[in-house]
Every structure is written in structure tokens, then in C-alpha cells.
Short mmCIF file of C-alpha atoms and ligand atoms in Angstrom, two decimals:
data_model
loop_
_atom_site.label_atom_id
_atom_site.label_comp_id
_atom_site.label_asym_id
_atom_site.label_seq_id
_atom_site.Cartn_x
_atom_site.Cartn_y
_atom_site.Cartn_z
CA MET A 1 -15.83 11.52 -15.33
CA GLU A 2 -13.66 11.57 -12.20
CA SER A 3 -15.99 13.48 -10.62
CA THR A 4 -18.75 11.01 -10.74
CA LEU A 5 -17.01 7.93 -9.51
CA ARG A 6 -17.94 6.96 -5.71
CA ARG A 7 -21.23 7.47 -6.22
CA THR A 8 -22.04 4.58 -7.87
CA TRP A 9 -20.18 2.49 -10.43
CA ALA A 10 -19.34 -0.98 -12.21
CA ASP A 11 -15.92 -2.64 -11.85
CA VAL A 12 -15.60 -4.68 -14.44
CA ASN A 13 -12.79 -7.28 -13.94
CA LEU A 14 -11.12 -8.04 -17.27
CA ASP A 15 -8.55 -10.82 -15.68
CA ALA A 16 -11.68 -12.57 -14.41
CA ILE A 17 -13.05 -12.87 -18.13
CA ALA A 18 -9.77 -14.06 -18.83
CA HIS A 19 -9.67 -16.32 -15.81
CA ASN A 20 -13.56 -17.96 -16.54
CA TYR A 21 -12.38 -17.79 -20.44
CA ASN A 22 -8.81 -20.05 -19.50
CA VAL A 23 -10.93 -22.49 -17.50
CA ILE A 24 -13.53 -22.83 -20.28
CA ARG A 25 -11.72 -23.65 -22.41
CA GLN A 26 -9.64 -26.00 -20.80
CA LYS A 27 -12.71 -27.81 -20.49
CA ILE A 28 -14.04 -27.86 -23.75
CA GLY A 29 -10.31 -28.76 -25.36
CA SER A 30 -8.40 -27.60 -28.12
CA ASP A 31 -10.61 -29.01 -31.06
CA VAL A 32 -13.41 -27.06 -29.85
CA LYS A 33 -14.03 -23.33 -30.76
CA PHE A 34 -15.31 -20.51 -28.47
CA LEU A 35 -17.98 -18.40 -29.19
CA GLY A 36 -18.18 -15.27 -26.54
CA VAL A 37 -21.92 -14.17 -26.46
CA VAL A 38 -21.81 -10.36 -25.65
CA LYS A 39 -25.03 -9.32 -27.03
CA ALA A 40 -26.78 -6.55 -25.05
CA ASP A 41 -23.30 -4.94 -24.31
CA ALA A 42 -21.93 -8.25 -23.02
CA TYR A 43 -24.59 -8.33 -20.52
CA GLY A 44 -23.90 -5.19 -19.28
CA HIS A 45 -20.43 -5.76 -18.97
CA GLY A 46 -19.22 -3.46 -21.93
CA SER A 47 -18.83 -5.28 -25.25
CA ILE A 48 -15.92 -3.28 -26.20
CA GLN A 49 -13.70 -4.35 -23.45
CA VAL A 50 -14.74 -7.76 -23.42
CA GLY A 51 -14.58 -8.92 -27.26
CA LYS A 52 -11.05 -7.15 -27.16
CA THR A 53 -9.76 -9.18 -23.89
CA LEU A 54 -11.71 -12.46 -25.99
CA GLN A 55 -9.51 -11.54 -29.19
CA GLU A 56 -6.29 -10.84 -27.18
CA LEU A 57 -7.17 -14.57 -25.40
CA GLY A 58 -7.72 -16.22 -28.66
CA ALA A 59 -11.79 -16.51 -28.86
CA ASP A 60 -12.92 -17.99 -32.24
CA TYR A 61 -16.18 -15.93 -32.70
CA LEU A 62 -18.28 -13.17 -30.91
CA ALA A 63 -22.06 -13.59 -30.90
CA VAL A 64 -24.39 -10.00 -30.64
CA SER A 65 -27.96 -9.82 -31.13
CA SER A 66 -28.05 -6.51 -33.56
CA ALA A 67 -26.11 -5.23 -36.44
CA ASP A 68 -25.72 -2.31 -34.30
CA GLU A 69 -23.56 -3.68 -31.82
CA ALA A 70 -21.53 -5.61 -34.21
CA ILE A 71 -20.41 -2.91 -36.04
CA GLU A 72 -20.13 -0.81 -33.00
CA LEU A 73 -17.58 -3.88 -32.18
CA ARG A 74 -15.79 -3.74 -35.86
CA VAL A 75 -15.70 0.30 -35.64
CA ASN A 76 -13.36 -0.06 -32.12
CA GLY A 77 -11.00 -2.52 -33.31
CA ILE A 78 -12.57 -5.97 -33.10
CA THR A 79 -11.90 -7.95 -36.22
CA MET A 80 -12.29 -11.53 -35.19
CA PRO A 81 -15.70 -13.14 -36.87
CA ILE A 82 -19.06 -11.75 -35.48
CA LEU A 83 -21.99 -13.28 -35.35
CA ILE A 84 -25.54 -11.39 -35.54
CA LEU A 85 -28.35 -14.04 -33.38
CA GLY A 86 -31.30 -11.67 -33.56
CA HIS A 87 -33.19 -10.04 -36.46
CA THR A 88 -31.56 -7.76 -38.96
CA PRO A 89 -33.66 -5.61 -41.31
CA LYS A 90 -32.41 -6.59 -44.92
CA GLU A 91 -31.51 -2.93 -45.98
CA GLN A 92 -28.73 -3.53 -43.66
CA VAL A 93 -26.97 -6.75 -45.63
CA GLY A 94 -24.68 -4.54 -47.90
CA ARG A 95 -23.46 -3.11 -44.43
CA LEU A 96 -22.72 -6.25 -43.46
CA ILE A 97 -20.69 -7.62 -46.24
CA GLU A 98 -18.87 -4.00 -45.75
CA TYR A 99 -17.81 -5.06 -42.47
CA ASN A 100 -17.32 -9.03 -42.40
CA ILE A 101 -20.35 -9.52 -39.89
CA THR A 102 -22.58 -13.07 -39.96
CA GLN A 103 -25.80 -13.23 -39.59
CA ALA A 104 -28.26 -16.11 -38.64
CA ILE A 105 -31.05 -16.95 -41.21
CA THR A 106 -33.90 -17.70 -39.35
CA CYS A 107 -36.27 -18.82 -41.72
CA LYS A 108 -37.23 -18.94 -45.98
CA ALA A 109 -38.39 -15.27 -45.79
CA LYS A 110 -35.00 -13.84 -44.52
CA ALA A 111 -33.16 -16.34 -46.53
CA ASP A 112 -34.71 -14.96 -50.14
CA GLU A 113 -34.57 -11.47 -48.75
CA TYR A 114 -31.17 -11.58 -47.24
CA SER A 115 -30.03 -13.52 -50.72
CA ALA A 116 -31.90 -11.00 -53.33
CA GLU A 117 -30.16 -8.15 -51.31
CA ALA A 118 -26.07 -9.58 -51.61
CA VAL A 119 -26.79 -10.30 -55.14
CA ARG A 120 -28.12 -6.47 -55.48
CA CYS A 121 -25.18 -5.33 -53.45
CA GLY A 122 -22.86 -7.49 -55.48
CA GLY A 123 -21.50 -9.34 -52.47
CA THR A 124 -21.81 -12.61 -50.27
CA LEU A 125 -23.38 -12.81 -46.90
CA LYS A 126 -21.55 -14.93 -44.30
CA VAL A 127 -24.89 -17.11 -42.59
CA HIS A 128 -25.26 -19.35 -39.93
CA ILE A 129 -28.57 -21.45 -40.23
CA LYS A 130 -30.77 -21.26 -37.51
CA VAL A 131 -33.07 -24.46 -36.82
CA ASP A 132 -35.70 -24.29 -34.12
CA THR A 133 -35.31 -27.42 -32.44
CA GLY A 134 -37.79 -26.97 -29.53
CA MET A 135 -36.59 -23.36 -28.11
CA SER A 136 -39.64 -22.00 -30.09
CA ARG A 137 -38.47 -18.21 -30.88
CA LEU A 138 -36.23 -18.19 -34.60
CA GLY A 139 -34.97 -21.05 -37.08
CA TYR A 140 -36.81 -22.98 -39.45
CA LEU A 141 -39.08 -25.57 -38.02
CA CYS A 142 -37.78 -29.22 -38.07
CA ASP A 143 -39.86 -31.21 -35.17
CA ASN A 144 -41.75 -33.54 -36.51
CA THR A 145 -44.11 -33.64 -39.46
CA ASN A 146 -41.71 -30.73 -40.23
CA PHE A 147 -38.70 -32.21 -40.55
CA GLU A 148 -38.80 -32.29 -44.57
CA THR A 149 -39.97 -29.07 -44.66
CA GLY A 150 -37.60 -27.93 -42.46
CA VAL A 151 -34.82 -29.98 -44.04
CA ASN A 152 -35.93 -28.85 -48.04
CA GLY A 153 -36.14 -24.91 -46.73
CA ILE A 154 -32.22 -25.03 -45.10
CA SER A 155 -30.92 -26.89 -48.01
CA GLU A 156 -32.61 -24.14 -50.16
CA ALA A 157 -30.79 -21.33 -48.27
CA CYS A 158 -27.29 -23.08 -47.87
CA MET A 159 -27.70 -22.88 -52.23
CA MET A 160 -29.04 -19.10 -52.41
CA PRO A 161 -26.63 -16.87 -54.68
CA GLY A 162 -25.24 -13.97 -52.65
CA LEU A 163 -25.20 -17.17 -49.10
CA ASP A 164 -22.13 -19.01 -47.36
CA ALA A 165 -23.68 -20.99 -45.11
CA GLU A 166 -20.77 -21.42 -42.91
CA GLY A 167 -22.65 -22.67 -39.84
CA ILE A 168 -25.55 -23.97 -38.19
CA PHE A 169 -27.24 -24.05 -34.83
CA THR A 170 -29.79 -24.08 -32.44
CA HIS A 171 -30.51 -23.18 -29.14
CA PHE A 172 -31.61 -25.05 -25.94
CA ALA A 173 -34.61 -23.58 -23.42
CA VAL A 174 -34.15 -25.93 -20.41
CA ALA A 175 -30.17 -26.94 -20.83
CA ASP A 176 -29.87 -25.13 -17.58
CA GLU A 177 -32.53 -26.57 -15.38
CA PHE A 178 -32.39 -29.95 -13.45
CA GLY A 179 -35.01 -32.88 -13.69
CA GLU A 180 -34.77 -35.81 -15.86
CA GLU A 181 -38.00 -33.98 -18.12
CA CYS A 182 -35.50 -31.47 -18.95
CA ASP A 183 -32.62 -33.61 -19.97
CA ASN A 184 -34.62 -35.25 -22.08
CA TYR A 185 -35.75 -32.35 -23.78
CA THR A 186 -32.53 -31.08 -24.51
CA LYS A 187 -31.75 -34.55 -25.62
CA HIS A 188 -34.36 -34.43 -27.76
CA GLN A 189 -33.55 -30.96 -29.36
CA PHE A 190 -29.38 -32.36 -29.65
CA ASP A 191 -31.07 -35.56 -31.49
CA LEU A 192 -33.11 -33.39 -33.43
CA PHE A 193 -30.41 -31.06 -34.87
CA THR A 194 -27.80 -33.93 -35.24
CA ARG A 195 -30.55 -35.21 -37.88
CA VAL A 196 -31.19 -32.00 -39.37
CA ILE A 197 -27.81 -31.45 -40.29
CA LYS A 198 -27.04 -34.59 -41.75
CA ALA A 199 -29.93 -34.97 -43.52
CA VAL A 200 -29.12 -31.02 -44.99
CA GLU A 201 -25.35 -32.23 -45.44
CA ASP A 202 -26.18 -35.50 -47.27
CA ARG A 203 -28.60 -33.31 -49.75
CA LEU A 204 -25.75 -30.70 -50.01
CA GLY A 205 -22.75 -33.19 -49.98
CA HIS A 206 -20.79 -31.14 -47.94
CA LYS A 207 -20.52 -30.56 -44.45
CA PHE A 208 -20.82 -26.92 -42.49
CA LYS A 209 -18.17 -25.66 -41.06
CA LEU A 210 -19.00 -24.53 -37.46
CA ARG A 211 -22.15 -26.73 -35.85
CA HIS A 212 -23.20 -25.03 -32.47
CA CYS A 213 -25.57 -25.17 -29.77
CA ALA A 214 -24.05 -25.34 -26.40
CA ASN A 215 -25.03 -22.23 -24.37
CA THR A 216 -23.70 -22.14 -20.52
CA GLY A 217 -26.35 -24.98 -19.30
CA ALA A 218 -25.12 -27.14 -22.29
CA THR A 219 -21.33 -26.43 -21.59
CA ALA A 220 -21.64 -27.03 -18.10
CA ARG A 221 -23.27 -29.85 -18.25
CA PHE A 222 -23.55 -31.63 -21.64
CA PRO A 223 -20.52 -32.10 -23.47
CA GLU A 224 -21.53 -34.60 -25.47
CA THR A 225 -23.40 -31.62 -27.42
CA TYR A 226 -19.82 -29.18 -27.81
CA LEU A 227 -20.15 -29.95 -32.16
CA ASP A 228 -17.04 -27.81 -33.85
CA MET A 229 -18.17 -24.76 -31.48
CA VAL A 230 -19.44 -23.44 -27.75
CA ARG A 231 -21.91 -20.52 -27.04
CA PRO A 232 -21.81 -19.56 -23.42
CA GLY A 233 -22.56 -16.24 -22.39
CA LEU A 234 -23.83 -16.35 -18.75
CA LEU A 235 -20.74 -19.24 -17.60
CA LEU A 236 -18.19 -16.28 -18.81
CA TYR A 237 -19.18 -13.55 -16.89
CA GLY A 238 -19.09 -15.70 -13.90
CA TYR A 239 -22.73 -16.10 -12.26
CA GLY A 240 -25.08 -18.66 -11.45
CA GLU A 241 -24.53 -22.23 -9.89
CA PHE A 242 -22.48 -23.79 -13.06
CA ALA A 243 -19.83 -20.53 -12.45
CA ARG A 244 -19.39 -21.39 -9.15
CA GLU A 245 -18.90 -25.51 -9.56
CA MET A 246 -16.82 -24.44 -12.06
CA GLY A 247 -14.86 -21.89 -10.11
CA LEU A 248 -15.17 -19.08 -12.51
CA LYS A 249 -14.92 -15.19 -10.48
CA PRO A 250 -18.17 -13.00 -10.98
CA VAL A 251 -16.72 -9.90 -13.41
CA MET A 252 -18.97 -7.43 -12.54
CA THR A 253 -18.37 -5.42 -8.80
CA LEU A 254 -21.42 -2.67 -8.65
CA LYS A 255 -20.55 -0.42 -5.97
CA THR A 256 -22.25 2.27 -4.15
CA THR A 257 -21.09 4.84 -1.39
CA VAL A 258 -22.76 6.12 1.71
CA SER A 259 -24.11 9.37 1.19
CA THR A 260 -26.50 10.56 3.94
CA ILE A 261 -27.21 8.53 7.37
CA LYS A 262 -29.79 9.42 9.62
CA ILE A 263 -30.67 8.39 12.69
CA TYR A 264 -34.78 7.51 13.60
CA PRO A 265 -36.66 7.11 16.69
CA ALA A 266 -38.46 4.21 16.78
CA GLY A 267 -41.97 3.94 14.77
CA THR A 268 -40.43 6.00 11.84
CA ALA A 269 -41.67 4.94 8.32
CA ILE A 270 -39.25 5.10 5.67
CA SER A 271 -39.66 5.88 2.20
CA TYR A 272 -42.78 6.09 -0.21
CA GLY A 273 -45.49 4.31 0.69
CA GLY A 274 -44.14 4.17 4.81
CA THR A 275 -43.43 -0.21 4.02
CA PHE A 276 -41.22 -0.19 6.60
CA VAL A 277 -41.35 1.26 9.81
CA THR A 278 -38.42 1.05 12.67
CA ASP A 279 -39.54 -0.90 15.58
CA SER A 280 -36.52 0.93 17.64
CA THR A 281 -33.73 3.52 17.03
CA THR A 282 -32.22 2.81 13.97
CA ARG A 283 -29.05 4.28 11.78
CA ILE A 284 -29.98 4.46 8.24
CA GLY A 285 -27.76 4.80 5.32
CA VAL A 286 -28.89 6.44 2.17
CA LEU A 287 -27.01 5.25 -0.89
CA PRO A 288 -27.44 6.73 -4.51
CA TYR A 289 -28.58 3.84 -5.34
CA GLY A 290 -32.39 3.49 -7.32
CA TYR A 291 -34.17 1.82 -9.74
CA ALA A 292 -32.72 4.03 -12.49
CA ASP A 293 -29.54 2.86 -12.28
CA GLY A 294 -30.85 -0.92 -12.53
CA PHE A 295 -31.93 -1.81 -8.93
CA LEU A 296 -35.17 -3.47 -9.44
CA ARG A 297 -38.47 -2.28 -7.31
CA SER A 298 -39.38 -5.71 -6.23
CA LEU A 299 -36.15 -5.77 -4.43
CA SER A 300 -37.14 -3.26 -1.86
CA ASN A 301 -36.96 -4.67 1.79
CA ASN A 302 -35.98 -7.76 0.65
CA CYS A 303 -32.20 -7.63 0.03
CA SER A 304 -29.14 -7.11 1.39
CA LEU A 305 -26.11 -5.16 0.25
CA TYR A 306 -22.47 -5.60 2.06
CA THR A 307 -20.82 -2.82 3.89
CA LYS A 308 -17.19 -3.68 5.53
CA GLU A 309 -19.22 -4.54 8.34
CA GLY A 310 -21.14 -7.13 6.89
CA PRO A 311 -24.95 -7.56 4.90
CA ALA A 312 -27.04 -4.19 5.85
CA LYS A 313 -30.56 -4.62 5.10
CA LEU A 314 -32.76 -2.74 2.24
CA ARG A 315 -35.22 -0.34 4.14
CA GLY A 316 -38.20 0.96 2.45
CA LYS A 317 -38.80 1.11 -1.24
CA ILE A 318 -36.49 1.68 -3.66
CA CYS A 319 -36.91 5.00 -5.36
CA MET A 320 -35.82 6.27 -8.77
CA ASP A 321 -32.17 7.33 -7.60
CA MET A 322 -31.80 6.56 -3.79
CA CYS A 323 -32.35 3.54 -1.59
CA MET A 324 -31.80 3.64 2.51
CA ILE A 325 -29.82 0.32 4.46
CA ASP A 326 -30.69 -0.09 8.17
CA ILE A 327 -26.86 0.40 9.34
CA THR A 328 -27.49 0.19 13.35
CA ASP A 329 -25.19 -2.53 14.34
CA MET A 330 -22.52 -0.90 12.08
CA PRO A 331 -21.07 1.85 14.02
CA THR A 332 -17.70 2.33 11.38
CA VAL A 333 -20.15 2.64 8.07
CA ASP A 334 -20.28 6.27 7.70
CA VAL A 335 -20.91 8.51 5.24
CA GLY A 336 -18.58 7.87 2.05
CA SER A 337 -17.88 4.27 3.09
CA GLU A 338 -18.20 1.67 -0.22
CA VAL A 339 -21.32 -0.27 -0.19
CA GLU A 340 -21.04 -3.56 -2.36
CA ILE A 341 -24.99 -4.17 -4.38
CA PHE A 342 -23.46 -7.51 -6.22
CA GLY A 343 -19.83 -8.90 -7.18
CA GLU A 344 -17.28 -10.74 -5.39
CA LYS A 345 -18.59 -10.98 -1.72
CA ASN A 346 -22.57 -10.55 -1.76
CA SER A 347 -23.64 -12.94 -4.85
CA ILE A 348 -25.77 -11.60 -7.39
CA ASP A 349 -27.45 -14.97 -7.62
CA GLU A 350 -29.45 -14.36 -4.31
CA ILE A 351 -29.97 -11.50 -4.94
CA ALA A 352 -31.66 -12.58 -8.51
CA GLU A 353 -33.40 -15.46 -6.82
CA ASN A 354 -35.09 -12.72 -4.06
CA ALA A 355 -36.21 -10.43 -7.19
CA GLY A 356 -37.67 -13.75 -8.96
CA THR A 357 -35.47 -13.52 -11.91
CA ILE A 358 -31.98 -14.52 -13.03
CA PRO A 359 -28.72 -12.95 -13.15
CA TYR A 360 -28.85 -12.18 -16.78
CA GLU A 361 -31.25 -9.26 -15.96
CA LEU A 362 -29.55 -7.36 -12.71
CA THR A 363 -26.70 -6.62 -15.16
CA CYS A 364 -28.10 -6.10 -18.05
CA ALA A 365 -30.26 -3.69 -16.19
CA VAL A 366 -26.67 -1.60 -14.86
CA SER A 367 -27.81 1.98 -16.54
CA LYS A 368 -25.97 3.89 -18.67
CA ARG A 369 -25.52 6.50 -15.87
CA VAL A 370 -23.56 4.05 -13.70
CA PRO A 371 -19.62 4.38 -15.17
CA ARG A 372 -17.87 1.18 -15.65
CA VAL A 373 -14.37 1.16 -14.53
CA TYR A 374 -12.21 -1.89 -16.16
CA TYR A 375 -9.39 -3.45 -14.59
CA LYS A 376 -7.02 -5.69 -16.36
CA LYS A 377 -3.98 -7.22 -13.76
CA GLY A 378 -5.49 -5.06 -10.71
CA GLU A 379 -5.09 -1.72 -12.78
CA VAL A 380 -7.43 0.59 -14.07
CA VAL A 381 -7.32 0.37 -17.77
CA GLU A 382 -10.10 2.18 -18.39
CA ARG A 383 -13.18 4.75 -17.43
CA GLU A 384 -16.15 4.68 -19.00
CA LEU A 385 -19.09 6.78 -18.52
CA MET A 386 -21.79 6.39 -20.97
CA LEU A 387 -23.95 9.88 -21.05
CA ARG A 388 -22.46 12.61 -23.83
CA MET A 389 -20.65 15.28 -22.44
C1 PLP B 401 -27.94 -15.88 -25.11
C2 PLP B 401 -27.75 -16.63 -26.41
C3 PLP B 401 -26.65 -17.37 -25.70
C4 PLP B 401 -25.80 -17.15 -24.36
O1 PLP B 401 -26.82 -18.16 -23.43
P1 PLP B 401 -26.38 -18.06 -22.02
O2 PLP B 401 -27.75 -19.15 -21.05
O3 PLP B 401 -25.71 -16.81 -20.95
O4 PLP B 401 -24.89 -18.97 -22.13
C5 PLP B 401 -26.56 -18.36 -26.46
N1 PLP B 401 -27.11 -18.80 -27.77
C6 PLP B 401 -27.73 -17.81 -28.12
C7 PLP B 401 -28.73 -17.96 -29.69
C8 PLP B 401 -28.22 -17.05 -27.33
O5 PLP B 401 -29.47 -15.93 -27.66
#
């Protein structure tokens, strides 16, 4: 592990998780519960370490996308409630019960098979019912003419043997986008969600313990949608404009090192395809960071990485294992110098924008050969290399 450091690595600042959690907590108030979304290995940050940090901070729930992700947390010491947002094959129901993991119910067919399987196992599966209010992905369809069918289906699921419907939730499609049309769409989704909840609760004669819908956009912008619990992901990791406005800190700083320096005359074509040609004597640094580490190739010739002398432009196509930066006017940048790809100094939001994507994709893309180094109170608390050795 030590030997791979100073190639390319990700510093994960768990104090930034704590800071961000505390700021969001302050904003939502003490009556609202906090679910931290740690799916996809906590957006590439490491779900075990982020999960443990949230558990210590007193967060109420975690969410992941699959049974494997949930069980990984359980076998690594996470005891707090965990919700699986996505698809779980019915064969896994016994394990979910054994590990006390909550499952989303996304349609009538899933309710039927989870109920039957839970009964067969002789246990009770804790579930949250997903309502499709306009995301058009998972959940009971409840819009317009589907309202009655939706409410019937949800009520039925809540009464099925083997299922304990602890919660109900929906997901917003455009809560993080601006403009009246988007705001109205979110309002419509929320209004429909609350009408569905009321109809189901009237039918059942009791209330859901956990009603939740606020993702990052809604947590930042729409306090009226908090209900019993908020469910942010990106905000917790400190990226995006809402994080900036709230004074949150980026959790990951991705770094690499200058491995080789070359000086080329004018007219030299750099890298595959020769898409960048030097127009004068040019000093180029080769970095051991390529698309196999998670660098998006669409950023070729289209972003700057941050050296100790400031931003250095990326030159030529990004390769599988390497890329090149222009350090012509940066004499102190030498072989072995650290370069920040994104993080504290080089905003991931700008790089994502250049790539025509969102910061989520960039942190999720950081591949398993990039070691994660976890910091707490300024000290390294764990180094993790995800290769098997
Ligand atoms: C990923 C996800 C979230 C978190 O979204 P952010 O935009 O990162 O806050 C919340 N709810 C569901 C259902 C999700 O899939």
C-alpha cells in the first residue's frame, strides 16, 4: 500500500463529512431525521468509512443501492438502519431479514414476492414504499388516473404478511434545477406525495413512521419537503453550488504526481491523435493518471489541474494510464511535485462542467486502483487499496 502512494491517490477528509453533516443538521433542525446516501461506495469516497463516521455523528439512516452494498456495511461494523433504494432479487430476502436491512418496495410484483419470501423464511422484512410522483423510474405510479390504483396497491403492500412498512418515500427529478417550471414540477411531485400518504394513512388507520423525499436539491432549497427525514447525497460530500452556498467542504481531494518532464520544440504533437501541437518551446509534465483511474477522456485538452504554481492546462488526449500538463511557466514544478486533480483548490464542479457532466460521475469514476487515504483530525486513520494483494 505505502509503495503505491505518491502515484495517484484520493485523500478523503472525514472531518469534512462531519462538518457538512453538522451544517446540514443545523439547517434541518432537530425534529427531522438525517439519512446519508452512501450508495456506490459513498459516491466513490468509501462507504464503510463514511458510514462509520455518520454513525458516530448520530445520523439516523443510511441508504445504498443493493444488498451487497448493505451487507458490506453490516459486516464492517455498521449497526444503524440501512435502506436499500434499488432492486434486490427475492432470493436475498432471508439475508436482508438476518442482517436487519430495510428494503424499498417499488411495485406490486415486488411486494408480492418479498411478502411470500419473508413468510417462507419465517421473518419480517422492514420496507419503505416507493411512490413514483414524476421521476418515472421506480415506485408505485400515482399520478392522475393512477391515483386510486396506486393508493390501493400501496395500502395492500402495507398489510401483507411478512412486511413491516416503516416508511414511504419518493424521489424528485428536478429539485436541483432552477426556474419556475422546475420549481412547479417539484411542488407538484411533493403535493402528490402528500396526497398519496394521506389517502393510504386514512385507509390503514395509522401513520407511517418515516416519510421522506428531500434529496440534495430539496434539502438545500425546499424546507417544506423535509417531512420526517431528509435524504441528501451530494450535499454531504460537499460538491455543487448548494454546498458552496452553505459553506460545505469538499470531502475528496484527488492528487497525482509529476512522473516525467520533457521539453519539446515548437511544432511537436502531443499524445494519441496529435490533437495538441506546441506553438513554442514547451515543458510538459507526464502524470500517472488516466482514464483507467477515472479521468474522463472528454476532458482531453479541456481542463486544468492544479500545481503548486497554479492551474496547468491539460495537453493532448488523456491515455489509459497517463495524461500530460503544460508546465512551461512553472519552473518549480518538478518530477515528484504533487498535482491536485480536483478537491480543495481545483473545484470539481468546474471540471464536471467542462466534461458536460455532474460531479457525481467524477467521484464515482475514481477507480479501484486509486488508493483512498482517510483523514480524521488532520491525521491519516486508514489507507485503503482496493486491489487484492
Ligand atoms: C441517489 C439518491 C439520493 C441522493 O441524491 P443526491 O442528489 O446525491 O442528494 C436520494 N434519494 C434517492 C432515491 C437516490 O437514488
